[in-house]
Coordinates of C-alpha atoms in Angstrom, one line a residue:
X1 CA 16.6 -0.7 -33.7
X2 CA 15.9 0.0 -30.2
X3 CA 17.1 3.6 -28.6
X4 CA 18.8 4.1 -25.6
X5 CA 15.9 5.8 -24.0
X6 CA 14.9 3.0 -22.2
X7 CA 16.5 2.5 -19.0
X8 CA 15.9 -1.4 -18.1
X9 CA 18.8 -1.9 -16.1
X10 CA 18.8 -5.5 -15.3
X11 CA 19.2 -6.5 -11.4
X12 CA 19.7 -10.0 -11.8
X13 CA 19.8 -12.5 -14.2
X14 CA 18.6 -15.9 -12.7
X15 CA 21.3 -19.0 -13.3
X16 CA 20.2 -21.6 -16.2
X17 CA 17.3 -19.1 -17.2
X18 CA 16.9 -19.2 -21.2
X19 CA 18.6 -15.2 -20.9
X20 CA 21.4 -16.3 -19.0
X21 CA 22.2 -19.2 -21.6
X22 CA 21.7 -16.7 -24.0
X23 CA 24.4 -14.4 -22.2
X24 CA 22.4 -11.8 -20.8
X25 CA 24.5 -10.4 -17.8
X26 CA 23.6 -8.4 -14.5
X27 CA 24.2 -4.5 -15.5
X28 CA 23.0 -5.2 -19.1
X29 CA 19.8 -2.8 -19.6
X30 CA 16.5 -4.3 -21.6
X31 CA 16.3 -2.7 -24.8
X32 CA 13.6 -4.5 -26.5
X33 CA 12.4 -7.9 -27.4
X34 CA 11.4 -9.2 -31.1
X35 CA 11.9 -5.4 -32.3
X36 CA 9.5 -3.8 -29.7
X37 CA 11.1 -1.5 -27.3
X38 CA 10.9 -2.4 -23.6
X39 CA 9.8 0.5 -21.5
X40 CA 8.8 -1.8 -17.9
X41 CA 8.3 -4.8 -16.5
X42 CA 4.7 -4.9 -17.7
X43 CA 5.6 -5.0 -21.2
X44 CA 8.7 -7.1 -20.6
X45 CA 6.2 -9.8 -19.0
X46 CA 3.7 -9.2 -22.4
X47 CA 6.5 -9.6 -25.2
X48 CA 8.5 -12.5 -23.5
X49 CA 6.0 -15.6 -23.9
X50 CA 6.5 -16.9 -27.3
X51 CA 9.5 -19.8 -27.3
X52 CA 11.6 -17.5 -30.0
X53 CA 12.6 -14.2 -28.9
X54 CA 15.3 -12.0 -30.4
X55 CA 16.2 -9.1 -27.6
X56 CA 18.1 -6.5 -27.6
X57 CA 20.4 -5.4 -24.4
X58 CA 23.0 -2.4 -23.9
X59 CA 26.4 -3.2 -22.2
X60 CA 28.7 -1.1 -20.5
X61 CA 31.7 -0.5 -22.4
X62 CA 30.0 -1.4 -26.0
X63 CA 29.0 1.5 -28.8
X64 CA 26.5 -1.0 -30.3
X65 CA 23.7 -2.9 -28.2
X66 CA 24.1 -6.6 -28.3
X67 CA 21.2 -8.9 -30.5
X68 CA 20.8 -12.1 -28.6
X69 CA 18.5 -15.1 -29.9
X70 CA 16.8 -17.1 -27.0
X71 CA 15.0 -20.2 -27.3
X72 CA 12.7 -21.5 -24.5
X73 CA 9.2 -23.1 -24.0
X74 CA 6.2 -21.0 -24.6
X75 CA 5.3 -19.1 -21.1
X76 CA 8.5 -20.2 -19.5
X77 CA 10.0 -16.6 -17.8
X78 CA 13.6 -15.4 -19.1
X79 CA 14.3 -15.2 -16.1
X80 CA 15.4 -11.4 -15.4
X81 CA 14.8 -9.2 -12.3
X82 CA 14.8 -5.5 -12.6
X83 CA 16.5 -2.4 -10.7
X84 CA 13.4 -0.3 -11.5
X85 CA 9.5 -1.5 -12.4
X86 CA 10.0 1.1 -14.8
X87 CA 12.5 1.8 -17.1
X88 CA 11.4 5.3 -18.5
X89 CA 10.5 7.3 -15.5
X90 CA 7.0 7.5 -13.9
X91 CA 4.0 9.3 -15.0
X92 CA 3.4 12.1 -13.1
X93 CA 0.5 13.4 -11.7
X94 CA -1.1 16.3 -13.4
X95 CA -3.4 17.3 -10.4
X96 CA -3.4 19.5 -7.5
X97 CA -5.2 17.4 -4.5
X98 CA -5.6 19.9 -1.5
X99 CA -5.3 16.4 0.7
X100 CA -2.7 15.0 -1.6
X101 CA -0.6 13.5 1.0
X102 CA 2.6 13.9 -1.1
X103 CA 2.6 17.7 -0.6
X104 CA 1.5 17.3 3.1
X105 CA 4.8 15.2 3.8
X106 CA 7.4 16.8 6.4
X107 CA 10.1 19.1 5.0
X108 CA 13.9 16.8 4.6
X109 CA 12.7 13.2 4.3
X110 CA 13.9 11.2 1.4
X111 CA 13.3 12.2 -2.3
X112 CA 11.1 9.7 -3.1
X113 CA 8.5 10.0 -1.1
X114 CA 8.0 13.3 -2.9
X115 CA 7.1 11.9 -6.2
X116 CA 3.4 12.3 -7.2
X117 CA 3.0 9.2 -9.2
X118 CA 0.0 9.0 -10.9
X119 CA 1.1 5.9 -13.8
X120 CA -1.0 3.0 -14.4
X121 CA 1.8 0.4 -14.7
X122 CA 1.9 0.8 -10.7
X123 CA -1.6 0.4 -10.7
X124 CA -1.9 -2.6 -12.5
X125 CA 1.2 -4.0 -10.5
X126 CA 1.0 -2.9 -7.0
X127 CA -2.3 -2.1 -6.4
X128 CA -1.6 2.0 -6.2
X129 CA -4.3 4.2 -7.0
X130 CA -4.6 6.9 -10.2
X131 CA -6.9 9.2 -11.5
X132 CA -6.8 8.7 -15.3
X133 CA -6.4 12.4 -15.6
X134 CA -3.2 11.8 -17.8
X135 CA -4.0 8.8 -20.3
X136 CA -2.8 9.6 -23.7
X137 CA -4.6 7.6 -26.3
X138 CA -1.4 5.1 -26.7
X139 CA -1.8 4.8 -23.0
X140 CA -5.7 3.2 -23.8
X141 CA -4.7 1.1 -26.0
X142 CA -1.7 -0.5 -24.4
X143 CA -4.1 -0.8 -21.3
X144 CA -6.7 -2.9 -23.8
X145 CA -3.7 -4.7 -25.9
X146 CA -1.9 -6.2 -22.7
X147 CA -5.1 -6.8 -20.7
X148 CA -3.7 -4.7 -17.5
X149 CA -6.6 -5.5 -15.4
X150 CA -7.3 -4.9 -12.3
X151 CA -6.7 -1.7 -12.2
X152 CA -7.0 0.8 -8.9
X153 CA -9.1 4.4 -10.0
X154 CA -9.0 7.3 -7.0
X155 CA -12.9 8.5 -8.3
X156 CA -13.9 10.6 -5.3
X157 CA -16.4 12.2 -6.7
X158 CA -18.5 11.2 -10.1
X159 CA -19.8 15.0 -10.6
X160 CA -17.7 16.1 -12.6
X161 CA -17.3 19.5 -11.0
X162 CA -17.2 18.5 -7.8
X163 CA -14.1 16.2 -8.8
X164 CA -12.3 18.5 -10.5
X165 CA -12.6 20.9 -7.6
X166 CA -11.1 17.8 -5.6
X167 CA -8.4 16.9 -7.7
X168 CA -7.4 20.7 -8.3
X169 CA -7.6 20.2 -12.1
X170 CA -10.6 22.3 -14.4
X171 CA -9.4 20.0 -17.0
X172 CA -9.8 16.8 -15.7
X173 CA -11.8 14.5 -17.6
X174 CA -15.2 13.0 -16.8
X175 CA -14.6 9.7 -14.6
X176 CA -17.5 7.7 -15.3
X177 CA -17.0 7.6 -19.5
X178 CA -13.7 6.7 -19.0
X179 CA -14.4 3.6 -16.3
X180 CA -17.2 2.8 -18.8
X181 CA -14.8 2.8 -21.1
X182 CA -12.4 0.3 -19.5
X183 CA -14.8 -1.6 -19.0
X184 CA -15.8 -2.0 -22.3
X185 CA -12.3 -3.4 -22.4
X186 CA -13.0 -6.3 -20.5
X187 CA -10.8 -3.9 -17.6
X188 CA -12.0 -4.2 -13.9
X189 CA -11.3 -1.5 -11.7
X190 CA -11.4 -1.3 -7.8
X191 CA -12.1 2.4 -7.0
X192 CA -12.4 5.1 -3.9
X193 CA -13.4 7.8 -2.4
X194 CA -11.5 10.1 -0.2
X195 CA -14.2 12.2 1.4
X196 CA -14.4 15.6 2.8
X197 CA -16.6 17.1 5.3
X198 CA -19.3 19.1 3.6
X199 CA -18.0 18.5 -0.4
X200 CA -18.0 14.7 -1.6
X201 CA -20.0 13.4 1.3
X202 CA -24.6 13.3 2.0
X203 CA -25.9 13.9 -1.4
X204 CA -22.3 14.0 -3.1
X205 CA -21.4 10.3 -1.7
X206 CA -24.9 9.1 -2.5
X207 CA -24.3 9.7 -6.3
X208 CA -21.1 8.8 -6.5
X209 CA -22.0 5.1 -5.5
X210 CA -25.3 5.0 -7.2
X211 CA -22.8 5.5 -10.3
X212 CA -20.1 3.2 -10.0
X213 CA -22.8 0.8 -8.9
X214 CA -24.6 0.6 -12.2
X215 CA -21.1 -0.2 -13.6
X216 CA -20.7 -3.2 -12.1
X217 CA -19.6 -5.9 -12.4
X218 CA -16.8 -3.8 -14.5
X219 CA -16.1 -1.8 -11.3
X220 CA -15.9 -4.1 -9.1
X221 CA -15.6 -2.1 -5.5
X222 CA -15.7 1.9 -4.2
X223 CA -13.6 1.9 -1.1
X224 CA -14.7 5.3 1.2
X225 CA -11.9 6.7 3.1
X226 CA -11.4 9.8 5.2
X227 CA -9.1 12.3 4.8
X228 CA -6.2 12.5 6.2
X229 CA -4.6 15.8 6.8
X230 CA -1.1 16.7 8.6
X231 CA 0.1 19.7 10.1
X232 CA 1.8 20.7 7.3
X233 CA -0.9 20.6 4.7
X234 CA -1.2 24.2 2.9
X235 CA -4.0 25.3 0.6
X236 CA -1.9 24.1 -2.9
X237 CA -4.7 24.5 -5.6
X238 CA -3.6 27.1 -7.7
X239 CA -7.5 28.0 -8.8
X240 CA -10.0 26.2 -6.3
X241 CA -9.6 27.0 -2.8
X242 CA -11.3 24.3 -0.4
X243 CA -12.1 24.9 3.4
X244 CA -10.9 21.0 4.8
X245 CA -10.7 19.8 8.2
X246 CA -11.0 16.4 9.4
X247 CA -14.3 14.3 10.3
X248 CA -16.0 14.7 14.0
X249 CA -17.3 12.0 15.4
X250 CA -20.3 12.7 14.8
X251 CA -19.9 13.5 10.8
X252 CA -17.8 9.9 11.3
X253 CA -21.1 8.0 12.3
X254 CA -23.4 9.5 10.0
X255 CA -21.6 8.5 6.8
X256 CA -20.9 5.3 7.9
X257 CA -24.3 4.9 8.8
X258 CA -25.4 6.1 5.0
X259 CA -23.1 3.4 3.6
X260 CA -24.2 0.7 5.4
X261 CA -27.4 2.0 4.2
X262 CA -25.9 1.3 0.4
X263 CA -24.3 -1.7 1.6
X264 CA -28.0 -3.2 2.3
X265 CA -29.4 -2.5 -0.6
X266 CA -26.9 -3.1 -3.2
X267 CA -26.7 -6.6 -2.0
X268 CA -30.5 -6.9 -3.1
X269 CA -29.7 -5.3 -6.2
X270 CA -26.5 -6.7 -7.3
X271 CA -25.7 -9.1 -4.9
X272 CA -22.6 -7.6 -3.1
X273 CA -22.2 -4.9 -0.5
X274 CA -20.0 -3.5 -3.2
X275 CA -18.9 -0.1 -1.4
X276 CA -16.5 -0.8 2.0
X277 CA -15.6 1.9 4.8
X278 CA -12.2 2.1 5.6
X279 CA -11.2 1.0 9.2
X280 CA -11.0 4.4 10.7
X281 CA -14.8 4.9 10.2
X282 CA -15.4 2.6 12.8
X283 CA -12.6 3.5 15.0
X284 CA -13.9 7.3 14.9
X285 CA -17.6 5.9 15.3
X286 CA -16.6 3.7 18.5
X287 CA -18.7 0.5 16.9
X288 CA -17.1 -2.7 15.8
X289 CA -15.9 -3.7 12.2
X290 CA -17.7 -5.9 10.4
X291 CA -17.3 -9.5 10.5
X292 CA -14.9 -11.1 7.8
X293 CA -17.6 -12.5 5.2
X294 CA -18.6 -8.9 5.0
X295 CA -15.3 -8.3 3.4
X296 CA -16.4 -10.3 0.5
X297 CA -12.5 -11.5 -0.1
X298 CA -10.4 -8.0 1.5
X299 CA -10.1 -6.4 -2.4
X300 CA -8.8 -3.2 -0.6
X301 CA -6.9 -4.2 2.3
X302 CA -3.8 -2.2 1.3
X303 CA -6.4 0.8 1.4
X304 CA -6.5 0.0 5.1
X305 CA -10.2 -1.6 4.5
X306 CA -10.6 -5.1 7.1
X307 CA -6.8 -4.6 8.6
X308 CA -8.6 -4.6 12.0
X309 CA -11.0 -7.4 10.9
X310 CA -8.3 -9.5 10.1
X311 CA -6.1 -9.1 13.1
X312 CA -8.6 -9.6 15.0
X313 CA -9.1 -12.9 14.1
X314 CA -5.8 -13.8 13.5
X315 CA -4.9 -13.1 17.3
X316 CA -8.0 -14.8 18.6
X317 CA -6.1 -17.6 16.5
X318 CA -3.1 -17.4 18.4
X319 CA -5.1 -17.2 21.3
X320 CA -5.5 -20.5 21.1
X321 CA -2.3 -21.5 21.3
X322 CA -0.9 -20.2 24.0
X323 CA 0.5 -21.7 27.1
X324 CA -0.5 -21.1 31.0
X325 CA 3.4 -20.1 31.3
X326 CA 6.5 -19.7 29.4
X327 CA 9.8 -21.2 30.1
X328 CA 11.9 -18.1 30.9
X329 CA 10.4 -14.7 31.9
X330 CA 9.9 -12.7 29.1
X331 CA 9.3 -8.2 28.7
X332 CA 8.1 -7.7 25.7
X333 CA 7.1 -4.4 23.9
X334 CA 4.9 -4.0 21.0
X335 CA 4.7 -0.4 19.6
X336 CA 1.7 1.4 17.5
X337 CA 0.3 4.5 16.4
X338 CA -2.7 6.6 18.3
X339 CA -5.3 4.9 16.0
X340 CA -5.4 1.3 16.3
X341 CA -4.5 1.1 20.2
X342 CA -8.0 0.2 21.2
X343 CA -7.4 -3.3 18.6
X344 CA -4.1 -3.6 19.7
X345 CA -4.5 -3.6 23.7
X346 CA -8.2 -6.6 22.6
X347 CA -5.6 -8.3 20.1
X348 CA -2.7 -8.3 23.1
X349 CA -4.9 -8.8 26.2
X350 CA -4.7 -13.0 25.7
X351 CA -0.7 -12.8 26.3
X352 CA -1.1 -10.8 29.1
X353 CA -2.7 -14.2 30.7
X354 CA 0.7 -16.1 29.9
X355 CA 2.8 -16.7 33.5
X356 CA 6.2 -14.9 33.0
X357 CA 5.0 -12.6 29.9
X358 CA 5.1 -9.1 30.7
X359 CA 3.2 -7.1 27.2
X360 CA 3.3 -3.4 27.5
X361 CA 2.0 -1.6 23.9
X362 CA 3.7 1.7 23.7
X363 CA 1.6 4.0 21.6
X364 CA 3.7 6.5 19.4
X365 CA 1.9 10.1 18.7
X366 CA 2.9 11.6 15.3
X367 CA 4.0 15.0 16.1
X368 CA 6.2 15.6 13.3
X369 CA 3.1 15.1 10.7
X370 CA 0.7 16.2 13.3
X371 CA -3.2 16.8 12.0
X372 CA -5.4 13.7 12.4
X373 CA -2.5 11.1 11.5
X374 CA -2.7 8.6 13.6
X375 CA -2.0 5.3 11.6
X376 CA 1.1 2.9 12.8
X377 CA 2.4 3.3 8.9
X378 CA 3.3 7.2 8.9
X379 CA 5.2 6.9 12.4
X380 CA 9.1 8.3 12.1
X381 CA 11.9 6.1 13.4
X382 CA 13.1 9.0 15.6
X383 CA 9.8 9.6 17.7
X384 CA 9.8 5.5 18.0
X385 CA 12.7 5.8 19.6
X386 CA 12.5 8.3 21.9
X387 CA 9.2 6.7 23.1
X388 CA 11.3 3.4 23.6
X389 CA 14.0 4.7 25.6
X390 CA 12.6 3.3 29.3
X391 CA 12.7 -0.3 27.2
X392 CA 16.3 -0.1 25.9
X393 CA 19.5 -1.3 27.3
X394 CA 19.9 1.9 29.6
X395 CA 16.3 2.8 30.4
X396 CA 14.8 1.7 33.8
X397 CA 13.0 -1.5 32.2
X398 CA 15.1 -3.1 29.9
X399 CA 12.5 -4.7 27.2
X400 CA 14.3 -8.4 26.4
X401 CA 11.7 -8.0 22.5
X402 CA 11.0 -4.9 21.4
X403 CA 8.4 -5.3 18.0
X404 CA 8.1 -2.5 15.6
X405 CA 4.9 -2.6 12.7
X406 CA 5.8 -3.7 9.8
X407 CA 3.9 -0.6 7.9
X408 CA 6.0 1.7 9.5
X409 CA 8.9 0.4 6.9
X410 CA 8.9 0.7 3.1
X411 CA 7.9 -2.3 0.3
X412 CA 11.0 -3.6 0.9
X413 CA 10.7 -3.5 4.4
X414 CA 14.0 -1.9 5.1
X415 CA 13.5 1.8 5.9
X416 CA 10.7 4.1 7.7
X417 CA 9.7 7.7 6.4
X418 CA 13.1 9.4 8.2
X419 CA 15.5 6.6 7.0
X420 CA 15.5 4.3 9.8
X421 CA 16.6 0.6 9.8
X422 CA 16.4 -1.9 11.9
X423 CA 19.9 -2.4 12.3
X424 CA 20.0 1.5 13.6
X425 CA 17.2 0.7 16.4
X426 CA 18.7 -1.8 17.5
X427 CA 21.7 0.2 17.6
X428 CA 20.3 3.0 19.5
X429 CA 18.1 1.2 22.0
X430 CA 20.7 -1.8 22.5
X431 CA 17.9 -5.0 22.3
X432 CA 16.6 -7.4 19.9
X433 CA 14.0 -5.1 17.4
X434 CA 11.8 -7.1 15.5
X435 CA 9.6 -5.9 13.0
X436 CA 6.3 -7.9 13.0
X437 CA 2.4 -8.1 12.2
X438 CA 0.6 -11.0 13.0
X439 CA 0.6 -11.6 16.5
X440 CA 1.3 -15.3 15.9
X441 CA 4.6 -14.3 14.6
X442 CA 5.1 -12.3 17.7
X443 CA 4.4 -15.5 19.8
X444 CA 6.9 -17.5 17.7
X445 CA 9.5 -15.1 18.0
X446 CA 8.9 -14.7 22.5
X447 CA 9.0 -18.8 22.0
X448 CA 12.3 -18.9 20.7
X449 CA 13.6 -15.7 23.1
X450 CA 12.0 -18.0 26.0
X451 CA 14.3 -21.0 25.0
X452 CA 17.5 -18.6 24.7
X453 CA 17.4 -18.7 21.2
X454 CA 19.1 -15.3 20.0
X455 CA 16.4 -12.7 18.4
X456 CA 18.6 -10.1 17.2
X457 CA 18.3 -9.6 13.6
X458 CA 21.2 -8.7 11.8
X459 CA 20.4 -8.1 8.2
X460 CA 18.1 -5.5 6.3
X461 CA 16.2 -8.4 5.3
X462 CA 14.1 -7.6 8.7
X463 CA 11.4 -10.6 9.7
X464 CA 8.6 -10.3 7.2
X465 CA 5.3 -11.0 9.4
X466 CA 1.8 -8.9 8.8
X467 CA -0.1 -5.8 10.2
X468 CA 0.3 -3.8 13.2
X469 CA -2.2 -1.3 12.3

């Protein structure tokens, strides 16, 4: 019989679903299904297929956990939704990053963003990245039972040494046997490389793709990012010390340079440009981003690889579209961090050309994380605002849309880093707030404001649109 242990409290239960005729209720918690216990979504997605299922659920109020029988065609969901992914915690990570972002977050934000995930199950379902410094043995051969594949491997270096000294760990466990390993499994991995000036970069870099390259098709990308570092990173290894410091420009231009390098003759080789430079590269360097077929699909846009690319062309898009001159005059703000203002004022510039639309971008420094962070994502709701006052209701230039990016809130699209809604901007600043990221969804939205159509939005469920930087 299943234990307690297992969290799986159940969010929702979806109406006429085979568990919901089988009188599963919302508040019930998954215990297991056909005698196997439960511990996440993953394996509740694995064990549910067949068309006979005997589960297991704990109710409130009950000393004994309830045995249900469900019948239901083969592959059809039970239809269940989840509070949490996972119902027995998160795996931790075991190392000791000197640029681990986690431990370079501002003191008296919100709990969890101090959690140093490091679990698989994420991996495989949201595309986070791990180190496979933790695997138990059990953990291997779930990944090779349930076919979790792809998953997402932080690599940064494939010397051994040099990676340990990177991830803070002596004990950490060679990187390439183990991707070898997964692939073996029939696993594909996407991996990366956070570099640093002077360690994992020139000779370090060259190795490290040389190796992940020969284990392709298995891995099937190395994405190369720079560090990031904020004002309140501190020198955490607790037995390598490391001497980091972001990238000049200079250091910037050579290793993009050496990957393109890669990039030309890997597609010879193996017929891919397989490793892809992050969008700050070329934003540091001063040179455009590549055009979109040299993205070979976007496999790591959530690691901030082709965001320009693809706004870029999205906008040029919605260039098309728009009109000599808009129906009512219309002040609109759009709001970004330090680092993509350059795309943001060339992905603006055709609304500026619109009769009656006044665009201003309002670019938001990061001084509370400080360093090198400039991205649109890590900006605080309270250093938006202050930057927003001349736009809101008592500032010298009322804004009639004020847009905020859509990265700057969580999954869910609720909350930034310091708790901020939507609701509370438009609260405090006393307009419409939008949060957006395609600039076609910003046209639609100054369409409707133009006909008199109300913007305001009232919910947490804020306007889902695309990427602001």
């Amino acid at each position: 019989m299943a234990q307690y242990k297992s969290q799986g409290r159940i969010d929702k239960v979806v109406p006429d679903s085979p568990a919901s005729r089988a009188g599963v209720q919302e508040g019930d918690r998954l215990l297991s299904i056909n005698g196997t216990i439960v511990k996440d979504v993953v394996g509740y997605e694995f064990h549910q297929v067949s068309n006979r299922l005997t589960i297991e659920v704990a109710r409130e109020g009950l000393s004994a956990p309830l045995v249900l029988t469900v019948r239901k065609p083969e592959q059809q969901d039970l239809g269940l939704e989840f509070v949490d992914p996972t119902f027995d915690g998160i795996k931790r990570c075991n190392n000791h990053c000197p640029f681990c972002f986690v431990d370079q977050n501002a003191p008296g934000l919100r709990r969890t963003l101090d959690i140093k995930d490091d679990d698989y199950r994420y991996s495989f379902l949201y595309g986070g990245f791990i180190t496979l410094t933790n695997l138990k043995e059990s953990d291997w051969q779930r990944i090779d039972e349930e076919r979790l594949s792809p998953l997402y491997v932080s690599v940064h270096a494939t010397e051994p040494e040099m990676r340990r000294a990177l991830l803070g760990n002596p004990r950490a466990p060679e990187v390439v046997p183990q991707l070898r390993r997964l692939g073996e499994m029939g696993i594909q991995t996407h991996t990366q490389l956070v570099l640093c000036p002077g360690l994992n970069d020139g000779a370090q870099l060259d190795r490290s793709i040389a190796d992940l390259a020969a284990l392709y098709p298995h891995v099937q990308t190395v994405g190369v990012v720079p560090i990031g570092l904020t004002r309140f990173r501190r020198n955490n290894h607790y037995q390598i010390k490391l001497d980091l410091r972001p990238y000049t420009r200079e250091e910037g231009t050579a290793v993009l340079e050496q990957v393109e390098a890669w990039q030309r003759r890997l597609r010879e080789e193996i017929g891919t440009n397989f490793a892809f430079l992050s969008d700050e590269w070329y934003i540091m360097a001063g040179r455009d981003v590549p055009h979109a077929r040299e993205y070979e699909g976007y496999a790591q846009l959530e690691n901030g690889v082709g965001l320009v690319r693809q706004l870029l062309d999205e906008s040029r898009r919605t260039a098309r579209t728009l009109p000599a001159s808009i129906e009512r005059p219309q002040r609109v703000v759009v709001v970004c961090g330090e680092m993509p203002r350059l795309t943001l004022e060339r992905a603006l510039r055709p609304f500026r050309n619109v009769e009656g639309l006044d665009v201003r971008l309002v670019v938001v420094e990061n001084s509370t994380l400080g360093g090198n962070v400039g991205c649109s994502g890590l900006l605080f709701g309270a250093e938006v605002t202050a930057a927003l006052r001349p736009y809101s209701a008592q500032g010298e230039e009322p804004a009639d849309l004020i847009f905020l990016p859509r990265r700057m809130f969580d999954f869910t699209g609720v909350r930034t880093l310091d708790e901020w809604t939507v609701e509370r901007f438009q609260s405090e600043l006393g307009r419409p707030v939008i949060v957006a990221e395609w600039t076609r969804d910003i046209w639609s939205t100054i369409q409707k404001a133009s006909k008199g159509e109300d913007c305001y939005t009232r919910t947490p469920e804020v306007v889902r649109l695309s990427q602001l930087g």
